[in-house]
Amino acid sequence: MAEETVKKIASYLAVNFSSLLKRQKRLKTLKEFGPIRYTEDMAVADLTSISVNTGSDKVQTSGISKVPERVAIMLESGYVEKMQEKMNQEYEDLCEELEYVSWQLDIIDAAMEERMTERQRVIFRWVYLEKMSLRYIHNNLMPECSLGTIKNERDNAVQQLAEEVRIRKATANVVDYFQQLGTEAERDDGVFESDQRTRYGRRNQKNKRNTKAPAGEAEKTTNRSTS
C-alpha cells in the first residue's frame, strides 16, 4: 500500500472516529432485533398500498375494486417468501457492515492504546471524538501548552494511527477491507457520508428519526475507547 494512501486512511479514520462509533451503535441496535419476520398481514398492507397508490390525482374506482384479487394472486405466487428472503439478505448485509465498522474502530483503539502517548491520546480524543477546536483546548483545557504544541501532538497522534494502519496492512489477512477503506479514503478525502437506510433499518428505526444523541453520548463513547 502506497505511503500516501496509508496517510489518507489514517486521516479518514481520525476525522470519522465519532461517526464510526455512532454508526456502530446504530448497527448493533438493529442487529439485536434479528431478521424481520415478514408476515402475510404485512404483505397485504404493502400490496394494498402499492395497488391503490397509482400516482394519479384522479380516483380510479375500477382499479381499487380489483385490489383484493391482485393481492390474492401475489400471495399465491410466493410474495411473502420472496420478501422474507430479501429481509434475511438485508440482515446479513447489516451484520457484514457492522463487522467492517468494528474493524475500523479496532484499528483506532489499538493505535490509541498501544502507540500514542497519554497526551496524544487525550488530544486525539478531544479533537476527533468530541470535536473540540485546538484553540478551545488551549484556552480551556491545556493553557500551559501553546497552540503549536497542541497541533503537533494532534498530528503526531494521526501519524501513530498511520503506523497502525501500515502494520495491519502488512500482517492482517483482510485485503478486501483495506481495498474498500482505501477507496473510501481516496474518494471522500476524509469526509464520511455513508449512512444508508435499508428497509430493515427504516422499519426498526421509524420511532428514532430526527432524534439527537442523548446528552453525555460523547462521554460514554470516550469511556468505550479507554475500556
PDB file of C-alpha atoms in Angstrom:
ATOM      1  CA  MET A   1       0.000   0.000   0.000  1.00  0.00           C
ATOM      2  CA  ALA A   2       1.393   3.379  -1.033  1.00  0.00           C
ATOM      3  CA  GLU A   3       2.512   5.668   1.798  1.00  0.00           C
ATOM      4  CA  GLU A   4       0.173   8.414   0.620  1.00  0.00           C
ATOM      5  CA  THR A   5      -2.782   6.014   0.812  1.00  0.00           C
ATOM      6  CA  VAL A   6      -1.800   4.981   4.337  1.00  0.00           C
ATOM      7  CA  LYS A   7      -1.787   8.632   5.411  1.00  0.00           C
ATOM      8  CA  LYS A   8      -5.173   9.242   3.782  1.00  0.00           C
ATOM      9  CA  ILE A   9      -6.674   6.210   5.515  1.00  0.00           C
ATOM     10  CA  ALA A  10      -5.328   7.378   8.877  1.00  0.00           C
ATOM     11  CA  SER A  11      -6.757  10.853   8.322  1.00  0.00           C
ATOM     12  CA  TYR A  12     -10.061   9.359   7.178  1.00  0.00           C
ATOM     13  CA  LEU A  13     -10.339   7.177  10.276  1.00  0.00           C
ATOM     14  CA  ALA A  14      -9.454  10.077  12.575  1.00  0.00           C
ATOM     15  CA  VAL A  15     -11.934  12.502  11.038  1.00  0.00           C
ATOM     16  CA  ASN A  16     -14.693   9.904  11.178  1.00  0.00           C
ATOM     17  CA  PHE A  17     -13.952   8.473  14.635  1.00  0.00           C
ATOM     18  CA  SER A  18     -17.129   9.939  16.128  1.00  0.00           C
ATOM     19  CA  SER A  19     -19.266   8.963  13.112  1.00  0.00           C
ATOM     20  CA  LEU A  20     -17.986   5.396  13.193  1.00  0.00           C
ATOM     21  CA  LEU A  21     -18.872   4.997  16.861  1.00  0.00           C
ATOM     22  CA  LYS A  22     -22.397   6.272  16.251  1.00  0.00           C
ATOM     23  CA  ARG A  23     -22.729   4.032  13.220  1.00  0.00           C
ATOM     24  CA  GLN A  24     -21.548   1.023  15.205  1.00  0.00           C
ATOM     25  CA  LYS A  25     -24.055   1.743  17.961  1.00  0.00           C
ATOM     26  CA  ARG A  26     -26.914   2.027  15.444  1.00  0.00           C
ATOM     27  CA  LEU A  27     -25.949  -1.203  13.686  1.00  0.00           C
ATOM     28  CA  LYS A  28     -25.646  -3.098  16.965  1.00  0.00           C
ATOM     29  CA  THR A  29     -29.125  -1.950  17.936  1.00  0.00           C
ATOM     30  CA  LEU A  30     -30.550  -3.120  14.603  1.00  0.00           C
ATOM     31  CA  LYS A  31     -28.713  -6.430  14.839  1.00  0.00           C
ATOM     32  CA  GLU A  32     -30.299  -7.135  18.214  1.00  0.00           C
ATOM     33  CA  PHE A  33     -33.728  -7.144  16.567  1.00  0.00           C
ATOM     34  CA  GLY A  34     -32.695 -10.053  14.374  1.00  0.00           C
ATOM     35  CA  PRO A  35     -34.073 -10.609  10.867  1.00  0.00           C
ATOM     36  CA  ILE A  36     -37.510  -9.128  10.324  1.00  0.00           C
ATOM     37  CA  ARG A  37     -40.248 -11.750  10.117  1.00  0.00           C
ATOM     38  CA  TYR A  38     -42.275 -10.738   7.082  1.00  0.00           C
ATOM     39  CA  THR A  39     -45.867 -11.813   7.644  1.00  0.00           C
ATOM     40  CA  GLU A  40     -48.870 -12.172   5.378  1.00  0.00           C
ATOM     41  CA  ASP A  41     -50.518  -9.208   7.136  1.00  0.00           C
ATOM     42  CA  MET A  42     -47.506  -7.061   6.258  1.00  0.00           C
ATOM     43  CA  ALA A  43     -47.707  -8.280   2.672  1.00  0.00           C
ATOM     44  CA  VAL A  44     -51.392  -7.411   2.401  1.00  0.00           C
ATOM     45  CA  ALA A  45     -50.752  -3.926   3.763  1.00  0.00           C
ATOM     46  CA  ASP A  46     -47.831  -3.381   1.389  1.00  0.00           C
ATOM     47  CA  LEU A  47     -49.592  -4.749  -1.682  1.00  0.00           C
ATOM     48  CA  THR A  48     -52.776  -2.814  -0.967  1.00  0.00           C
ATOM     49  CA  SER A  49     -50.796   0.398  -0.636  1.00  0.00           C
ATOM     50  CA  ILE A  50     -48.926  -0.293  -3.861  1.00  0.00           C
ATOM     51  CA  SER A  51     -52.118  -1.123  -5.722  1.00  0.00           C
ATOM     52  CA  VAL A  52     -54.103   1.920  -4.583  1.00  0.00           C
ATOM     53  CA  ASN A  53     -51.297   4.435  -4.961  1.00  0.00           C
ATOM     54  CA  THR A  54     -51.377   4.902  -8.734  1.00  0.00           C
ATOM     55  CA  GLY A  55     -49.550   8.199  -8.729  1.00  0.00           C
ATOM     56  CA  SER A  56     -52.567   9.968 -10.217  1.00  0.00           C
ATOM     57  CA  ASP A  57     -54.771  12.622  -8.632  1.00  0.00           C
ATOM     58  CA  LYS A  58     -57.780  11.023 -10.296  1.00  0.00           C
ATOM     59  CA  VAL A  59     -59.707   8.461  -8.241  1.00  0.00           C
ATOM     60  CA  GLN A  60     -59.721   5.153 -10.116  1.00  0.00           C
ATOM     61  CA  THR A  61     -62.558   3.164  -8.576  1.00  0.00           C
ATOM     62  CA  SER A  62     -62.342   0.440 -11.168  1.00  0.00           C
ATOM     63  CA  GLY A  63     -58.766  -0.264 -10.156  1.00  0.00           C
ATOM     64  CA  ILE A  64     -59.499  -0.261  -6.432  1.00  0.00           C
ATOM     65  CA  SER A  65     -62.266  -2.849  -6.857  1.00  0.00           C
ATOM     66  CA  LYS A  66     -59.672  -5.334  -8.168  1.00  0.00           C
ATOM     67  CA  VAL A  67     -57.180  -4.847  -5.343  1.00  0.00           C
ATOM     68  CA  PRO A  68     -58.199  -7.944  -3.315  1.00  0.00           C
ATOM     69  CA  GLU A  69     -57.908 -10.123  -6.400  1.00  0.00           C
ATOM     70  CA  ARG A  70     -54.443  -8.807  -7.248  1.00  0.00           C
ATOM     71  CA  VAL A  71     -53.294  -9.192  -3.644  1.00  0.00           C
ATOM     72  CA  ALA A  72     -54.514 -12.786  -3.570  1.00  0.00           C
ATOM     73  CA  ILE A  73     -52.639 -13.588  -6.792  1.00  0.00           C
ATOM     74  CA  MET A  74     -49.418 -12.084  -5.426  1.00  0.00           C
ATOM     75  CA  LEU A  75     -49.718 -14.025  -2.178  1.00  0.00           C
ATOM     76  CA  GLU A  76     -50.281 -17.272  -4.064  1.00  0.00           C
ATOM     77  CA  SER A  77     -47.201 -16.595  -6.190  1.00  0.00           C
ATOM     78  CA  GLY A  78     -44.941 -16.624  -3.102  1.00  0.00           C
ATOM     79  CA  TYR A  79     -44.704 -12.893  -2.411  1.00  0.00           C
ATOM     80  CA  VAL A  80     -44.277 -13.399   1.357  1.00  0.00           C
ATOM     81  CA  GLU A  81     -41.459 -15.907   0.885  1.00  0.00           C
ATOM     82  CA  LYS A  82     -39.657 -13.659  -1.594  1.00  0.00           C
ATOM     83  CA  MET A  83     -39.871 -10.681   0.754  1.00  0.00           C
ATOM     84  CA  GLN A  84     -38.616 -12.807   3.639  1.00  0.00           C
ATOM     85  CA  GLU A  85     -35.574 -13.749   1.585  1.00  0.00           C
ATOM     86  CA  LYS A  86     -34.978 -10.066   0.925  1.00  0.00           C
ATOM     87  CA  MET A  87     -35.257  -9.232   4.631  1.00  0.00           C
ATOM     88  CA  ASN A  88     -32.824 -12.022   5.501  1.00  0.00           C
ATOM     89  CA  GLN A  89     -30.334 -10.741   2.939  1.00  0.00           C
ATOM     90  CA  GLU A  90     -30.590  -7.197   4.285  1.00  0.00           C
ATOM     91  CA  TYR A  91     -29.917  -8.517   7.774  1.00  0.00           C
ATOM     92  CA  GLU A  92     -26.824 -10.366   6.541  1.00  0.00           C
ATOM     93  CA  ASP A  93     -25.643  -7.170   4.852  1.00  0.00           C
ATOM     94  CA  LEU A  94     -26.188  -5.283   8.092  1.00  0.00           C
ATOM     95  CA  CYS A  95     -24.088  -7.807  10.022  1.00  0.00           C
ATOM     96  CA  GLU A  96     -21.289  -7.535   7.460  1.00  0.00           C
ATOM     97  CA  GLU A  97     -21.402  -3.742   7.685  1.00  0.00           C
ATOM     98  CA  LEU A  98     -21.182  -3.921  11.480  1.00  0.00           C
ATOM     99  CA  GLU A  99     -18.140  -6.186  11.214  1.00  0.00           C
ATOM    100  CA  TYR A 100     -16.452  -3.726   8.830  1.00  0.00           C
ATOM    101  CA  VAL A 101     -17.169  -0.703  11.045  1.00  0.00           C
ATOM    102  CA  SER A 102     -15.963  -2.547  14.155  1.00  0.00           C
ATOM    103  CA  TRP A 103     -12.757  -3.479  12.332  1.00  0.00           C
ATOM    104  CA  GLN A 104     -12.070   0.191  11.591  1.00  0.00           C
ATOM    105  CA  LEU A 105     -12.686   1.136  15.218  1.00  0.00           C
ATOM    106  CA  ASP A 106     -10.372  -1.646  16.360  1.00  0.00           C
ATOM    107  CA  ILE A 107      -7.554  -0.051  14.355  1.00  0.00           C
ATOM    108  CA  ILE A 108      -8.213   3.306  16.033  1.00  0.00           C
ATOM    109  CA  ASP A 109      -8.417   1.750  19.505  1.00  0.00           C
ATOM    110  CA  ALA A 110      -5.172  -0.160  19.016  1.00  0.00           C
ATOM    111  CA  ALA A 111      -3.342   2.960  17.866  1.00  0.00           C
ATOM    112  CA  MET A 112      -4.657   4.958  20.826  1.00  0.00           C
ATOM    113  CA  GLU A 113      -3.822   2.367  23.457  1.00  0.00           C
ATOM    114  CA  GLU A 114      -0.583   0.920  22.097  1.00  0.00           C
ATOM    115  CA  ARG A 115       1.093   3.671  20.072  1.00  0.00           C
ATOM    116  CA  MET A 116       0.008   7.107  21.236  1.00  0.00           C
ATOM    117  CA  THR A 117       1.399   8.807  24.311  1.00  0.00           C
ATOM    118  CA  GLU A 118      -1.081   9.780  27.001  1.00  0.00           C
ATOM    119  CA  ARG A 119      -1.082  13.399  25.844  1.00  0.00           C
ATOM    120  CA  GLN A 120      -1.511  12.401  22.193  1.00  0.00           C
ATOM    121  CA  ARG A 121      -4.386  10.092  23.115  1.00  0.00           C
ATOM    122  CA  VAL A 122      -6.200  12.784  25.095  1.00  0.00           C
ATOM    123  CA  ILE A 123      -5.808  15.410  22.376  1.00  0.00           C
ATOM    124  CA  PHE A 124      -6.795  12.922  19.680  1.00  0.00           C
ATOM    125  CA  ARG A 125      -9.983  12.121  21.590  1.00  0.00           C
ATOM    126  CA  TRP A 126     -10.814  15.767  22.206  1.00  0.00           C
ATOM    127  CA  VAL A 127     -10.289  16.755  18.571  1.00  0.00           C
ATOM    128  CA  TYR A 128     -11.763  13.795  16.696  1.00  0.00           C
ATOM    129  CA  LEU A 129     -14.284  12.318  19.107  1.00  0.00           C
ATOM    130  CA  GLU A 130     -15.561  15.352  20.983  1.00  0.00           C
ATOM    131  CA  LYS A 131     -14.946  17.750  18.063  1.00  0.00           C
ATOM    132  CA  MET A 132     -13.100  20.415  20.058  1.00  0.00           C
ATOM    133  CA  SER A 133     -11.043  23.060  18.298  1.00  0.00           C
ATOM    134  CA  LEU A 134      -7.350  23.446  19.043  1.00  0.00           C
ATOM    135  CA  ARG A 135      -7.979  26.938  20.388  1.00  0.00           C
ATOM    136  CA  TYR A 136     -10.683  25.689  22.730  1.00  0.00           C
ATOM    137  CA  ILE A 137      -8.320  23.021  24.032  1.00  0.00           C
ATOM    138  CA  HIS A 138      -5.607  25.629  24.560  1.00  0.00           C
ATOM    139  CA  ASN A 139      -7.872  28.178  26.249  1.00  0.00           C
ATOM    140  CA  ASN A 140      -9.853  25.800  28.469  1.00  0.00           C
ATOM    141  CA  LEU A 141      -8.040  22.502  28.908  1.00  0.00           C
ATOM    142  CA  MET A 142      -4.327  22.952  28.240  1.00  0.00           C
ATOM    143  CA  PRO A 143      -3.431  26.615  28.805  1.00  0.00           C
ATOM    144  CA  GLU A 144       0.094  25.538  29.711  1.00  0.00           C
ATOM    145  CA  CYS A 145       0.628  24.300  26.134  1.00  0.00           C
ATOM    146  CA  SER A 146       0.957  26.548  23.095  1.00  0.00           C
ATOM    147  CA  LEU A 147      -1.329  26.111  20.093  1.00  0.00           C
ATOM    148  CA  GLY A 148       1.669  24.895  18.139  1.00  0.00           C
ATOM    149  CA  THR A 149       2.394  22.191  20.695  1.00  0.00           C
ATOM    150  CA  ILE A 150      -1.208  21.001  20.719  1.00  0.00           C
ATOM    151  CA  LYS A 151      -1.276  20.910  16.922  1.00  0.00           C
ATOM    152  CA  ASN A 152       1.966  18.919  16.819  1.00  0.00           C
ATOM    153  CA  GLU A 153       0.612  16.410  19.327  1.00  0.00           C
ATOM    154  CA  ARG A 154      -2.550  16.018  17.266  1.00  0.00           C
ATOM    155  CA  ASP A 155      -0.523  15.462  14.101  1.00  0.00           C
ATOM    156  CA  ASN A 156       1.767  13.003  15.876  1.00  0.00           C
ATOM    157  CA  ALA A 157      -1.278  11.080  17.076  1.00  0.00           C
ATOM    158  CA  VAL A 158      -2.515  10.747  13.496  1.00  0.00           C
ATOM    159  CA  GLN A 159       0.962   9.580  12.488  1.00  0.00           C
ATOM    160  CA  GLN A 160       0.735   6.852  15.114  1.00  0.00           C
ATOM    161  CA  LEU A 161      -2.629   5.862  13.664  1.00  0.00           C
ATOM    162  CA  ALA A 162      -0.994   5.696  10.227  1.00  0.00           C
ATOM    163  CA  GLU A 163       1.675   3.413  11.669  1.00  0.00           C
ATOM    164  CA  GLU A 164      -1.033   1.085  12.982  1.00  0.00           C
ATOM    165  CA  VAL A 165      -2.664   1.074   9.540  1.00  0.00           C
ATOM    166  CA  ARG A 166       0.700   0.274   7.953  1.00  0.00           C
ATOM    167  CA  ILE A 167       1.382  -2.631  10.325  1.00  0.00           C
ATOM    168  CA  ARG A 168      -2.131  -4.031   9.984  1.00  0.00           C
ATOM    169  CA  LYS A 169      -1.890  -3.958   6.213  1.00  0.00           C
ATOM    170  CA  ALA A 170       1.395  -5.842   6.277  1.00  0.00           C
ATOM    171  CA  THR A 171       0.271  -8.557   8.687  1.00  0.00           C
ATOM    172  CA  ALA A 172      -3.513  -8.925   8.516  1.00  0.00           C
ATOM    173  CA  ASN A 173      -5.417 -11.098   6.054  1.00  0.00           C
ATOM    174  CA  VAL A 174      -8.157  -8.556   5.315  1.00  0.00           C
ATOM    175  CA  VAL A 175      -7.261  -7.408   1.824  1.00  0.00           C
ATOM    176  CA  ASP A 176     -10.849  -6.654   0.850  1.00  0.00           C
ATOM    177  CA  TYR A 177     -11.349  -4.428   3.872  1.00  0.00           C
ATOM    178  CA  PHE A 178      -8.217  -2.433   3.134  1.00  0.00           C
ATOM    179  CA  GLN A 179      -9.152  -2.076  -0.508  1.00  0.00           C
ATOM    180  CA  GLN A 180     -12.582  -0.783   0.435  1.00  0.00           C
ATOM    181  CA  LEU A 181     -11.192   1.546   3.087  1.00  0.00           C
ATOM    182  CA  GLY A 182      -8.543   2.861   0.709  1.00  0.00           C
ATOM    183  CA  THR A 183     -11.191   3.543  -1.937  1.00  0.00           C
ATOM    184  CA  GLU A 184     -13.379   5.398   0.559  1.00  0.00           C
ATOM    185  CA  ALA A 185     -10.454   7.469   1.820  1.00  0.00           C
ATOM    186  CA  GLU A 186      -9.364   8.382  -1.699  1.00  0.00           C
ATOM    187  CA  ARG A 187     -12.900   9.214  -2.800  1.00  0.00           C
ATOM    188  CA  ASP A 188     -14.070  11.168   0.219  1.00  0.00           C
ATOM    189  CA  ASP A 189     -10.697  12.554   1.314  1.00  0.00           C
ATOM    190  CA  GLY A 190     -11.628  12.289   4.994  1.00  0.00           C
ATOM    191  CA  VAL A 191     -15.324  13.048   4.647  1.00  0.00           C
ATOM    192  CA  PHE A 192     -17.636  10.294   5.818  1.00  0.00           C
ATOM    193  CA  GLU A 193     -21.166  10.471   4.455  1.00  0.00           C
ATOM    194  CA  SER A 194     -22.234   6.829   4.234  1.00  0.00           C
ATOM    195  CA  ASP A 195     -25.253   6.186   6.426  1.00  0.00           C
ATOM    196  CA  GLN A 196     -27.543   4.189   4.191  1.00  0.00           C
ATOM    197  CA  ARG A 197     -31.022   3.275   5.348  1.00  0.00           C
ATOM    198  CA  THR A 198     -32.250  -0.107   4.195  1.00  0.00           C
ATOM    199  CA  ARG A 199     -35.855  -1.188   4.526  1.00  0.00           C
ATOM    200  CA  TYR A 200     -34.707  -3.159   7.553  1.00  0.00           C
ATOM    201  CA  GLY A 201     -33.346  -0.014   9.155  1.00  0.00           C
ATOM    202  CA  ARG A 202     -36.438   2.024   8.337  1.00  0.00           C
ATOM    203  CA  ARG A 203     -38.796  -0.488   9.914  1.00  0.00           C
ATOM    204  CA  ASN A 204     -36.833  -0.680  13.155  1.00  0.00           C
ATOM    205  CA  GLN A 205     -35.931   2.994  13.413  1.00  0.00           C
ATOM    206  CA  LYS A 206     -39.166   4.714  12.464  1.00  0.00           C
ATOM    207  CA  ASN A 207     -39.557   5.971  16.021  1.00  0.00           C
ATOM    208  CA  LYS A 208     -35.971   7.203  16.213  1.00  0.00           C
ATOM    209  CA  ARG A 209     -35.854   9.508  13.214  1.00  0.00           C
ATOM    210  CA  ASN A 210     -34.763  13.100  13.677  1.00  0.00           C
ATOM    211  CA  THR A 211     -33.675  12.471  17.255  1.00  0.00           C
ATOM    212  CA  LYS A 212     -30.431  13.807  18.626  1.00  0.00           C
ATOM    213  CA  ALA A 213     -27.945  11.712  20.524  1.00  0.00           C
ATOM    214  CA  PRO A 214     -28.697  11.881  24.267  1.00  0.00           C
ATOM    215  CA  ALA A 215     -26.680  14.155  26.484  1.00  0.00           C
ATOM    216  CA  GLY A 216     -23.457  12.556  27.633  1.00  0.00           C
ATOM    217  CA  GLU A 217     -23.053  10.492  24.447  1.00  0.00           C
ATOM    218  CA  ALA A 218     -19.546  11.810  23.897  1.00  0.00           C
ATOM    219  CA  GLU A 219     -18.582  10.901  27.453  1.00  0.00           C
ATOM    220  CA  LYS A 220     -19.924   7.354  27.047  1.00  0.00           C
ATOM    221  CA  THR A 221     -18.080   6.783  23.765  1.00  0.00           C
ATOM    222  CA  THR A 222     -14.935   8.223  25.301  1.00  0.00           C
ATOM    223  CA  ASN A 223     -15.145   5.670  28.069  1.00  0.00           C
ATOM    224  CA  ARG A 224     -15.533   2.917  25.468  1.00  0.00           C
ATOM    225  CA  SER A 225     -12.259   3.849  23.856  1.00  0.00           C
ATOM    226  CA  THR A 226     -10.408   3.546  27.136  1.00  0.00           C
ATOM    227  CA  SER A 227     -12.057   0.331  28.310  1.00  0.00           C
TER     228      SER A 227
END
